[in-house]
Tab-separated table of C-alpha atoms in Angstrom:
chain	number	residue	atom	x	y	z
A	1	MET	CA	84.009	121.199	91.544
A	2	ARG	CA	82.825	120.793	95.197
A	3	GLN	CA	81.357	117.417	94.517
A	4	THR	CA	84.483	116.365	92.644
A	5	MET	CA	86.782	117.392	95.482
A	6	ILE	CA	84.523	115.498	98.050
A	7	TYR	CA	84.762	112.444	95.927
A	8	PHE	CA	88.536	112.645	95.639
A	9	SER	CA	88.756	113.283	99.360
A	10	ALA	CA	86.836	110.138	100.104
A	11	LEU	CA	89.229	108.013	98.032
A	12	LEU	CA	92.291	109.628	99.467
A	13	THR	CA	90.861	109.129	102.963
A	14	ALA	CA	90.342	105.391	102.273
A	15	MET	CA	93.890	105.106	101.026
A	16	ALA	CA	95.217	106.980	104.097
A	17	PHE	CA	93.570	104.454	106.491
A	18	LEU	CA	94.583	101.603	104.391
A	19	LEU	CA	98.274	102.628	104.428
A	20	MET	CA	98.457	103.658	107.994
A	21	GLY	CA	97.287	100.047	108.847
A	22	THR	CA	99.611	98.242	106.436
A	23	GLY	CA	102.562	100.515	107.055
A	24	ALA	CA	102.400	99.632	110.708
A	25	LEU	CA	101.891	96.039	110.075
A	26	GLY	CA	105.104	95.618	108.115
A	27	THR	CA	107.205	97.188	110.864
A	28	LEU	CA	105.388	95.315	113.594
A	29	LEU	CA	106.052	91.931	111.894
A	30	GLY	CA	109.745	92.780	111.522
A	31	LEU	CA	109.902	93.808	115.252
A	32	ARG	CA	108.198	90.502	116.332
A	33	MET	CA	110.388	88.357	114.370
A	34	ALA	CA	113.431	90.015	115.780
A	35	LEU	CA	112.160	89.729	119.360
A	36	ALA	CA	111.238	86.082	118.805
A	37	GLY	CA	114.964	85.418	117.671
A	38	TYR	CA	114.362	84.356	114.097
A	39	PRO	CA	117.678	84.575	112.047
A	40	SER	CA	117.797	87.361	109.430
A	41	TRP	CA	117.540	84.950	106.509
A	42	ILE	CA	114.195	83.604	107.704
A	43	ALA	CA	112.896	87.147	108.302
A	44	GLY	CA	114.141	88.091	104.771
A	45	LEU	CA	112.253	85.160	103.135
A	46	VAL	CA	109.043	86.016	104.955
A	47	MET	CA	109.232	89.638	103.935
A	48	SER	CA	110.050	88.681	100.291
A	49	ALA	CA	106.752	86.808	100.180
A	50	TYR	CA	104.943	90.115	100.559
A	51	PHE	CA	106.546	91.539	97.352
A	52	LEU	CA	105.895	88.289	95.413
A	53	GLY	CA	102.199	88.726	96.279
A	54	LEU	CA	102.431	92.352	95.192
A	55	ILE	CA	103.792	91.418	91.924
A	56	LEU	CA	101.195	88.650	91.093
A	57	GLY	CA	98.474	90.888	92.408
A	58	THR	CA	99.514	93.478	89.840
A	59	PHE	CA	99.209	90.867	87.089
A	60	THR	CA	95.837	89.575	88.125
A	61	GLY	CA	93.944	92.396	89.924
A	62	HIS	CA	92.593	93.880	86.701
A	63	ARG	CA	90.616	90.570	86.093
A	64	MET	CA	88.895	90.854	89.392
A	65	ILE	CA	87.973	94.487	88.674
A	66	ALA	CA	86.651	93.411	85.309
A	67	GLY	CA	84.588	90.575	86.784
A	68	VAL	CA	82.835	92.210	89.818
A	69	GLY	CA	83.639	95.953	89.583
A	70	HIS	CA	85.680	98.342	91.484
A	71	ILE	CA	83.598	98.589	94.804
A	72	ARG	CA	83.148	94.864	95.304
A	73	THR	CA	86.756	94.247	94.455
A	74	PHE	CA	87.996	96.889	96.859
A	75	ALA	CA	85.558	95.521	99.698
A	76	ALA	CA	86.580	91.908	99.177
A	77	LEU	CA	90.271	92.572	99.045
A	78	ALA	CA	90.181	94.890	102.136
A	79	SER	CA	88.186	92.245	104.035
A	80	ALA	CA	90.800	89.485	103.129
A	81	LEU	CA	93.614	91.786	104.121
A	82	SER	CA	92.001	92.748	107.388
A	83	ALA	CA	91.413	88.996	108.184
A	84	ALA	CA	95.099	88.079	107.245
A	85	THR	CA	96.223	90.900	109.701
A	86	LEU	CA	94.233	89.341	112.546
A	87	ALA	CA	95.531	85.861	111.713
A	88	HIS	CA	99.234	86.676	112.512
A	89	PRO	CA	99.100	86.391	116.305
A	90	PHE	CA	97.340	82.946	116.018
A	91	LEU	CA	100.002	81.560	113.599
A	92	ILE	CA	103.349	82.533	115.012
A	93	ALA	CA	105.672	80.701	112.716
A	94	ALA	CA	107.737	81.590	109.638
A	95	VAL	CA	105.855	79.567	107.077
A	96	PRO	CA	102.302	80.688	108.018
A	97	TRP	CA	103.555	84.365	108.259
A	98	ALA	CA	105.091	84.067	104.797
A	99	ALA	CA	101.792	82.897	103.391
A	100	LEU	CA	99.939	85.629	105.105
A	101	ARG	CA	102.402	88.290	103.809
A	102	PHE	CA	101.867	86.835	100.314
A	103	LEU	CA	98.226	87.315	100.721
A	104	GLU	CA	98.565	90.739	102.140
A	105	GLY	CA	100.757	91.886	99.134
A	106	PHE	CA	98.304	90.330	96.651
A	107	CYS	CA	95.387	92.115	98.306
A	108	LEU	CA	97.173	95.475	98.539
A	109	ALA	CA	98.137	95.415	94.823
A	110	GLY	CA	94.451	95.072	93.882
A	111	LEU	CA	93.421	97.751	96.336
A	112	PHE	CA	96.013	100.230	94.860
A	113	MET	CA	94.725	99.302	91.373
A	114	CYS	CA	91.164	100.093	92.342
A	115	THR	CA	91.880	103.463	93.844
A	116	GLU	CA	94.320	104.610	91.133
A	117	SER	CA	92.086	103.603	88.239
A	118	TRP	CA	89.162	105.425	89.909
A	119	LEU	CA	91.216	108.652	90.554
A	120	ASN	CA	92.423	108.536	86.886
A	121	GLU	CA	88.890	108.134	85.545
A	122	ARG	CA	87.458	111.096	87.420
A	123	ALA	CA	90.448	113.543	87.187
A	124	SER	CA	90.092	116.111	84.514
A	125	ASN	CA	93.148	117.026	82.386
A	126	GLU	CA	93.506	120.278	84.466
A	127	MET	CA	93.408	118.339	87.807
A	128	ARG	CA	95.580	115.366	87.050
A	129	GLY	CA	98.822	116.980	88.346
A	130	THR	CA	97.149	118.075	91.560
A	131	ILE	CA	95.566	114.793	92.205
A	132	PHE	CA	98.824	112.951	91.448
A	133	ALA	CA	100.632	115.062	94.035
A	134	LEU	CA	97.966	114.622	96.616
A	135	TYR	CA	97.937	110.902	96.175
A	136	GLN	CA	101.690	110.718	96.541
A	137	ILE	CA	101.553	112.788	99.687
A	138	THR	CA	98.797	110.644	101.088
A	139	VAL	CA	100.838	107.436	100.374
A	140	TYR	CA	103.998	108.533	102.114
A	141	LEU	CA	102.504	110.350	105.085
A	142	ALA	CA	100.067	107.550	105.769
A	143	GLN	CA	102.946	105.045	105.910
A	144	GLY	CA	105.006	107.377	108.057
A	145	VAL	CA	102.240	108.107	110.556
A	146	GLY	CA	101.466	104.388	110.743
A	147	GLN	CA	104.901	103.761	112.223
A	148	LEU	CA	103.889	105.893	115.327
A	149	LEU	CA	100.993	103.451	116.087
A	150	LEU	CA	103.589	100.894	117.224
A	151	ASN	CA	104.233	103.051	120.294
A	152	ILE	CA	100.699	102.079	121.740
A	153	SER	CA	101.098	99.784	124.661
A	154	ASP	CA	100.285	96.192	123.703
A	155	GLU	CA	101.058	94.014	126.752
A	156	GLY	CA	99.151	91.016	125.335
A	157	GLY	CA	100.751	91.177	122.003
A	158	PHE	CA	97.478	91.150	120.178
A	159	GLY	CA	96.202	94.759	120.369
A	160	LEU	CA	98.419	96.340	117.612
A	161	PHE	CA	97.202	93.630	115.174
A	162	VAL	CA	93.638	94.508	116.081
A	163	ILE	CA	94.359	98.287	115.434
A	164	THR	CA	95.925	97.649	112.039
A	165	SER	CA	92.935	95.394	111.086
A	166	ILE	CA	90.518	98.140	112.234
A	167	LEU	CA	92.255	100.735	110.018
A	168	VAL	CA	92.116	98.470	106.964
A	169	SER	CA	88.410	97.774	107.548
A	170	VAL	CA	87.627	101.408	107.990
A	171	ALA	CA	89.158	102.139	104.627
A	172	VAL	CA	86.255	100.312	103.021
A	173	VAL	CA	83.636	102.826	104.338
A	174	PRO	CA	84.212	105.837	102.072
A	175	VAL	CA	84.620	103.718	99.051
A	176	ALA	CA	81.433	101.636	99.717
A	177	LEU	CA	79.358	104.772	100.360
A	178	THR	CA	80.476	106.696	97.268
A	179	ARG	CA	77.618	107.853	94.975
A	180	VAL	CA	79.795	108.161	91.952
A	181	SER	CA	79.722	105.394	89.390
A	182	ALA	CA	82.794	103.202	89.104
A	183	PRO	CA	85.064	103.617	86.149
A	184	THR	CA	85.393	101.068	83.285
A	185	PRO	CA	87.886	98.286	83.839
A	186	PRO	CA	91.442	98.882	82.663
A	187	VAL	CA	92.652	97.553	79.338
A	188	VAL	CA	95.762	95.365	79.206
A	189	ALA	CA	98.726	96.227	76.997
A	190	ARG	CA	102.085	94.739	76.551
A	191	PHE	CA	105.560	96.442	76.894
A	192	GLY	CA	108.251	93.703	76.927
A	193	PHE	CA	111.328	93.786	79.073
A	194	ARG	CA	113.439	93.456	75.929
A	195	ARG	CA	111.973	96.553	74.352
A	196	LEU	CA	112.238	98.354	77.702
A	197	TYR	CA	115.901	97.634	78.037
A	198	GLY	CA	116.400	98.661	74.514
A	199	ILE	CA	114.911	102.092	75.276
A	200	SER	CA	116.709	102.766	78.479
A	201	PRO	CA	119.064	100.251	80.079
A	202	LEU	CA	119.804	102.612	83.007
A	203	GLY	CA	116.164	103.214	83.540
A	204	MET	CA	115.409	99.570	83.889
A	205	ALA	CA	118.604	98.808	86.004
A	206	GLY	CA	117.897	101.805	88.341
A	207	SER	CA	114.340	100.613	88.891
A	208	PHE	CA	115.451	97.015	89.743
A	209	ALA	CA	118.140	98.611	92.109
A	210	SER	CA	115.595	100.659	93.710
A	211	GLY	CA	113.573	97.624	94.411
A	212	LEU	CA	116.507	95.752	95.912
A	213	LEU	CA	117.180	98.741	98.227
A	214	LEU	CA	113.562	99.472	99.400
A	215	GLY	CA	112.508	95.832	99.563
A	216	ALA	CA	115.606	95.242	101.896
A	217	PHE	CA	114.913	98.300	103.946
A	218	TYR	CA	111.074	97.722	104.409
A	219	GLY	CA	111.621	94.000	105.022
A	220	LEU	CA	114.599	94.104	107.422
A	221	GLY	CA	114.787	97.782	108.644
A	222	PRO	CA	112.819	96.906	111.865
A	223	TYR	CA	114.929	93.802	112.304
A	224	PHE	CA	118.136	95.953	112.081
A	225	ALA	CA	116.855	98.465	114.474
A	226	GLN	CA	116.161	95.844	117.106
A	227	GLN	CA	119.422	93.988	116.617
A	228	VAL	CA	121.476	97.207	117.222
A	229	GLY	CA	119.674	97.945	120.358
A	230	MET	CA	116.908	100.358	119.558
A	231	ASP	CA	113.664	100.129	121.586
A	232	VAL	CA	110.139	100.175	120.012
A	233	ALA	CA	110.070	104.009	120.066
A	234	GLY	CA	113.469	104.231	118.442
A	235	THR	CA	112.552	101.824	115.753
A	236	THR	CA	109.356	103.558	114.812
A	237	GLN	CA	111.142	106.974	114.728
A	238	PHE	CA	113.882	105.428	112.615
A	239	MET	CA	111.441	103.913	110.092
A	240	GLY	CA	109.207	107.028	110.102
A	241	LEU	CA	112.021	109.407	109.428
A	242	VAL	CA	113.264	107.362	106.421
A	243	ILE	CA	109.864	107.480	104.830
A	244	VAL	CA	109.283	111.214	105.486
A	245	GLY	CA	112.729	112.034	104.324
A	246	GLY	CA	111.766	110.080	101.120
A	247	LEU	CA	108.877	112.460	100.500
A	248	ALA	CA	110.722	115.642	101.491
A	249	LEU	CA	113.867	115.242	99.450
A	250	GLN	CA	112.541	113.736	96.207
A	251	TRP	CA	111.413	117.070	94.660
A	252	PRO	CA	114.637	119.114	95.243
A	253	LEU	CA	116.793	116.194	94.052
A	254	GLY	CA	114.458	115.585	91.101
A	255	ARG	CA	114.404	119.170	90.136
A	256	PHE	CA	118.143	119.294	90.215
A	257	SER	CA	118.272	116.402	87.795
A	258	ASP	CA	116.364	118.482	85.206
A	259	ARG	CA	119.323	120.730	84.858
A	260	PHE	CA	122.034	118.099	84.190
A	261	ASP	CA	122.583	114.879	82.338
A	262	ARG	CA	120.202	112.619	84.375
A	263	ARG	CA	122.734	109.820	84.157
A	264	THR	CA	125.275	111.921	85.977
A	265	VAL	CA	122.774	112.684	88.669
A	266	ILE	CA	121.843	109.012	89.008
A	267	CYS	CA	125.490	108.138	89.274
A	268	ALA	CA	126.114	110.728	91.948
A	269	LEU	CA	123.007	109.749	93.845
A	270	SER	CA	124.021	106.117	93.773
A	271	ILE	CA	127.439	107.110	95.309
A	272	LEU	CA	125.588	108.946	97.998
A	273	ILE	CA	123.527	105.896	98.708
A	274	ALA	CA	126.794	103.895	99.183
A	275	VAL	CA	128.267	106.425	101.422
A	276	ILE	CA	125.225	107.137	103.675
A	277	SER	CA	124.526	103.376	103.906
A	278	GLY	CA	128.014	102.648	104.918
A	279	ALA	CA	127.872	105.316	107.588
A	280	ILE	CA	124.640	103.833	109.015
A	281	ALA	CA	126.218	100.337	109.000
A	282	LEU	CA	129.072	101.465	111.262
A	283	LEU	CA	126.755	102.924	113.861
A	284	THR	CA	125.008	101.102	116.723
A	285	GLY	CA	121.939	101.618	118.861
A	286	SER	CA	123.915	103.562	121.421
A	287	GLU	CA	124.372	106.270	118.663
A	288	LEU	CA	120.676	106.649	118.335
A	289	LEU	CA	120.817	110.348	117.527
A	290	ARG	CA	123.199	109.914	114.641
A	291	LEU	CA	121.028	107.160	113.320
A	292	LEU	CA	117.941	109.335	113.448
A	293	LEU	CA	119.819	112.207	111.798
A	294	LEU	CA	121.044	109.934	108.943
A	295	ALA	CA	117.601	108.301	108.455
A	296	PRO	CA	115.775	111.081	106.479
A	297	VAL	CA	118.928	111.574	104.287
A	298	PHE	CA	119.007	107.787	103.573
A	299	GLY	CA	115.284	107.912	102.826
A	300	GLY	CA	115.732	110.974	100.555
A	301	VAL	CA	118.488	109.386	98.332
A	302	VAL	CA	117.014	105.942	98.155
A	303	PHE	CA	113.458	106.901	97.556
A	304	THR	CA	114.585	109.209	94.676
A	305	LEU	CA	116.404	106.540	92.691
A	306	TYR	CA	113.090	105.064	91.241
A	307	PRO	CA	111.543	108.188	90.014
A	308	LEU	CA	114.829	109.452	88.602
A	309	SER	CA	115.067	106.098	86.688
A	310	VAL	CA	111.570	106.514	85.344
A	311	SER	CA	112.260	110.230	84.400
A	312	HIS	CA	115.345	109.122	82.517
A	313	ALA	CA	113.512	106.384	80.670
A	314	ASN	CA	110.698	108.831	79.841
A	315	ASP	CA	113.239	111.208	78.184
A	316	PHE	CA	113.318	108.827	75.268
A	317	ILE	CA	109.745	107.784	74.675
A	318	ASP	CA	106.560	109.367	73.335
A	319	PRO	CA	104.105	110.592	75.957
A	320	GLY	CA	101.628	107.997	74.817
A	321	ASP	CA	104.091	105.182	75.838
A	322	LEU	CA	104.532	106.450	79.327
A	323	VAL	CA	101.974	104.171	80.950
A	324	PRO	CA	103.164	100.838	79.416
A	325	MET	CA	106.793	101.913	80.017
A	326	SER	CA	106.057	102.654	83.677
A	327	ALA	CA	104.485	99.335	84.009
A	328	GLY	CA	107.648	97.497	82.839
A	329	LEU	CA	109.726	99.623	85.270
A	330	LEU	CA	107.410	98.956	88.180
A	331	ILE	CA	107.567	95.154	87.519
A	332	ALA	CA	111.391	95.485	87.433
A	333	TYR	CA	111.154	97.344	90.846
A	334	GLY	CA	108.915	94.584	92.216
A	335	ILE	CA	111.247	91.825	91.184
A	336	GLY	CA	114.083	93.673	92.854
A	337	ALA	CA	112.015	94.230	95.898
A	338	MET	CA	111.379	90.462	96.137
A	339	PHE	CA	115.038	89.590	96.073
A	340	GLY	CA	116.233	92.538	98.311
A	341	PRO	CA	115.360	91.113	101.705
A	342	VAL	CA	116.940	87.756	100.774
A	343	GLY	CA	120.229	89.371	99.567
A	344	ALA	CA	120.377	91.706	102.560
A	345	ALA	CA	119.731	88.928	105.000
A	346	GLY	CA	122.552	86.782	103.405
A	347	ILE	CA	125.057	89.684	104.222
A	348	MET	CA	123.557	90.202	107.611
A	349	GLU	CA	124.143	86.469	108.529
A	350	GLN	CA	127.819	87.137	107.858
A	351	THR	CA	128.446	90.560	109.146
A	352	GLY	CA	125.744	91.214	111.701
A	353	PRO	CA	122.779	93.652	111.574
A	354	GLY	CA	124.839	96.351	109.713
A	355	GLY	CA	124.856	93.914	106.798
A	356	LEU	CA	121.453	95.493	105.705
A	357	PHE	CA	123.190	98.772	104.976
A	358	TRP	CA	126.368	97.081	103.579
A	359	PHE	CA	124.042	95.487	101.102
A	360	CYS	CA	122.555	98.850	100.209
A	361	ALA	CA	125.971	100.334	99.870
A	362	LEU	CA	126.925	97.481	97.480
A	363	VAL	CA	123.831	98.109	95.395
A	364	GLY	CA	124.604	101.815	95.216
A	365	LEU	CA	128.126	101.136	94.034
A	366	LEU	CA	127.023	98.752	91.376
A	367	ILE	CA	124.344	101.122	89.939
A	368	ALA	CA	126.855	104.021	90.120
A	369	GLY	CA	129.369	101.805	88.091
A	370	PHE	CA	126.567	100.891	85.566
A	371	SER	CA	125.718	104.641	85.226
A	372	ALA	CA	129.202	105.492	84.571
A	373	TRP	CA	129.497	102.805	81.882
A	374	ARG	CA	126.340	104.057	80.210
A	375	MET	CA	127.750	107.536	80.016
A	376	ARG	CA	130.684	106.200	78.058
A	377	MET	CA	128.468	104.238	75.710
A	378	ARG	CA	126.479	107.237	74.372
A	379	PRO	CA	126.618	111.071	74.618
A	380	ALA	CA	124.120	112.839	76.757
A	381	ILE	CA	120.973	114.324	75.153
A	382	PRO	CA	120.646	118.123	75.616
A	383	THR	CA	119.136	119.161	78.926
A	384	GLU	CA	116.406	121.151	77.127
A	385	ASP	CA	115.203	117.897	75.523
A	386	GLN	CA	114.853	116.169	78.943
A	387	GLY	CA	111.391	116.030	80.401
A	388	ASN	CA	110.542	117.336	83.756
A	389	PHE	CA	111.197	115.146	86.885
A	390	GLN	CA	108.035	113.754	88.491
A	391	ALA	CA	108.057	111.956	91.736
A	392	MET	CA	106.492	108.434	91.461
A	393	PRO	CA	104.843	106.219	94.013
A	394	ARG	CA	105.744	102.588	93.574
A	395	THR	CA	102.211	101.118	93.624
A	396	THR	CA	100.703	99.759	90.455
A	397	PRO	CA	101.084	100.696	86.715
A	398	MET	CA	97.748	102.455	86.982
A	399	VAL	CA	99.382	105.369	88.847
A	400	ALA	CA	101.215	106.279	85.721
A	401	GLU	CA	97.918	107.415	84.108
A	402	LEU	CA	97.820	110.280	86.554
A	403	ASP	CA	101.299	111.412	85.605
A	404	PRO	CA	100.967	114.798	84.049
A	405	ARG	CA	103.734	114.061	81.548
A	406	GLY	CA	101.666	111.424	79.917
A	407	GLU	CA	98.747	111.764	77.432
A	408	PRO	CA	95.469	111.768	79.371
A	409	ASP	CA	93.615	109.686	76.846
A	410	GLN	CA	96.083	106.684	77.284
A	411	ALA	CA	94.150	104.152	79.168
A	412	GLU	CA	96.258	101.108	78.504
A	413	PHE	CA	98.940	99.820	80.991
A	414	ASP	CA	101.040	96.707	81.299
A	415	PHE	CA	100.434	93.725	83.452
A	416	GLN	CA	102.639	91.515	81.315
A	417	ALA	CA	105.810	93.527	81.203
A	418	ALA	CA	107.896	90.218	81.424
A	419	VAL	CA	106.511	89.004	78.212
A	420	PRO	CA	108.862	89.922	75.360
A	421	GLU	CA	107.492	91.332	72.075
A	422	PRO	CA	109.026	89.388	69.259
A	423	ASP	CA	108.195	91.981	66.656
A	424	ALA	CA	109.388	94.995	68.661
A	425	THR	CA	112.480	96.787	67.392
A	426	PRO	CA	114.520	98.154	70.293
A	427	ALA	CA	115.607	101.824	70.193
A	428	ASP	CA	119.180	102.779	70.477
A	429	PRO	CA	120.302	102.068	73.999
A	430	VAL	CA	120.816	105.233	76.017
């Protein structure tokens, strides 16, 4: 047990360093683009490139792992990510930055995949829930702490890129020095969008909407903060509080959903997203305290939409299908995240920086309306037949194998969720 915990600690430590660096990098780039005077639509396109890379990396990362193994894949991708980070201050233009963001998203997808498959391979059935929770806490806290790094003085404009690159490079050390053999490469399975929508239209729509919301926030949140008059310290506090709020409020909101029709909870949550987003859109930088008070509440409701959507879809499948289903929902999330910054930027061009949160309010109202429509289409299942809520990181399909609700011997997950299955018979839509 002691050796096992040391092993897991090494992987979680590597992930913490990695996400502190990449979390800081995303906010840093948003700040630099705002300070350089780029219009919001260009910033949105640059940030969308990251999510495109993340999606494609999810589809192809398993081939790299199968070819050269987990340790070499992790080291290669981390090195490429570190180099891309250092290249930003030498290539200060929208097109090179978009290319670098694409590369960074691609690399990070493979790094997530390496870590998650390794954790799953070594976690016993009794430890899966604990490791899953520790991994999720590591993901959120590391991203939140990474925001604070931007408060370090950087008069030359290069030092913060060096710090983020160092953190990414250090993440390789505990992985490269591990004495435990790497797990077997993952096996590819298909779960088409057509079948996924047939099982749970709301689960798929909610995942896509979550991607729109969080893609827009991660991509343009720092840009919004700068445009409304926040300084760097205020921006990092705002971004960090949203992320920490997302971690803190997921569990109470999720457990609440176990007691009621989950569609009703998703509908109410979506209305809350619209209300809170509208309130933030009306504030300015001079009302920093109010923005900071609303930030964790916004994070709590927005970050909960995806795991609620997964839990809702999970209520209608066999435990053995959890991994391929989660893969499809994650791809839907990723597609939404890719389009989120572009859509939000379009509204920002017309209404100003508050357009980011007007976009979030619009998405919240649309998913609330879709939820209400789905409730009219079919009666609710009994609450005792619902599964338990489980908070879900939005990383790669591999993380679903750690989900305690699934069957531990299911080692297949989907990198081809967009490929329909012609012989699949959709279940009754719920």
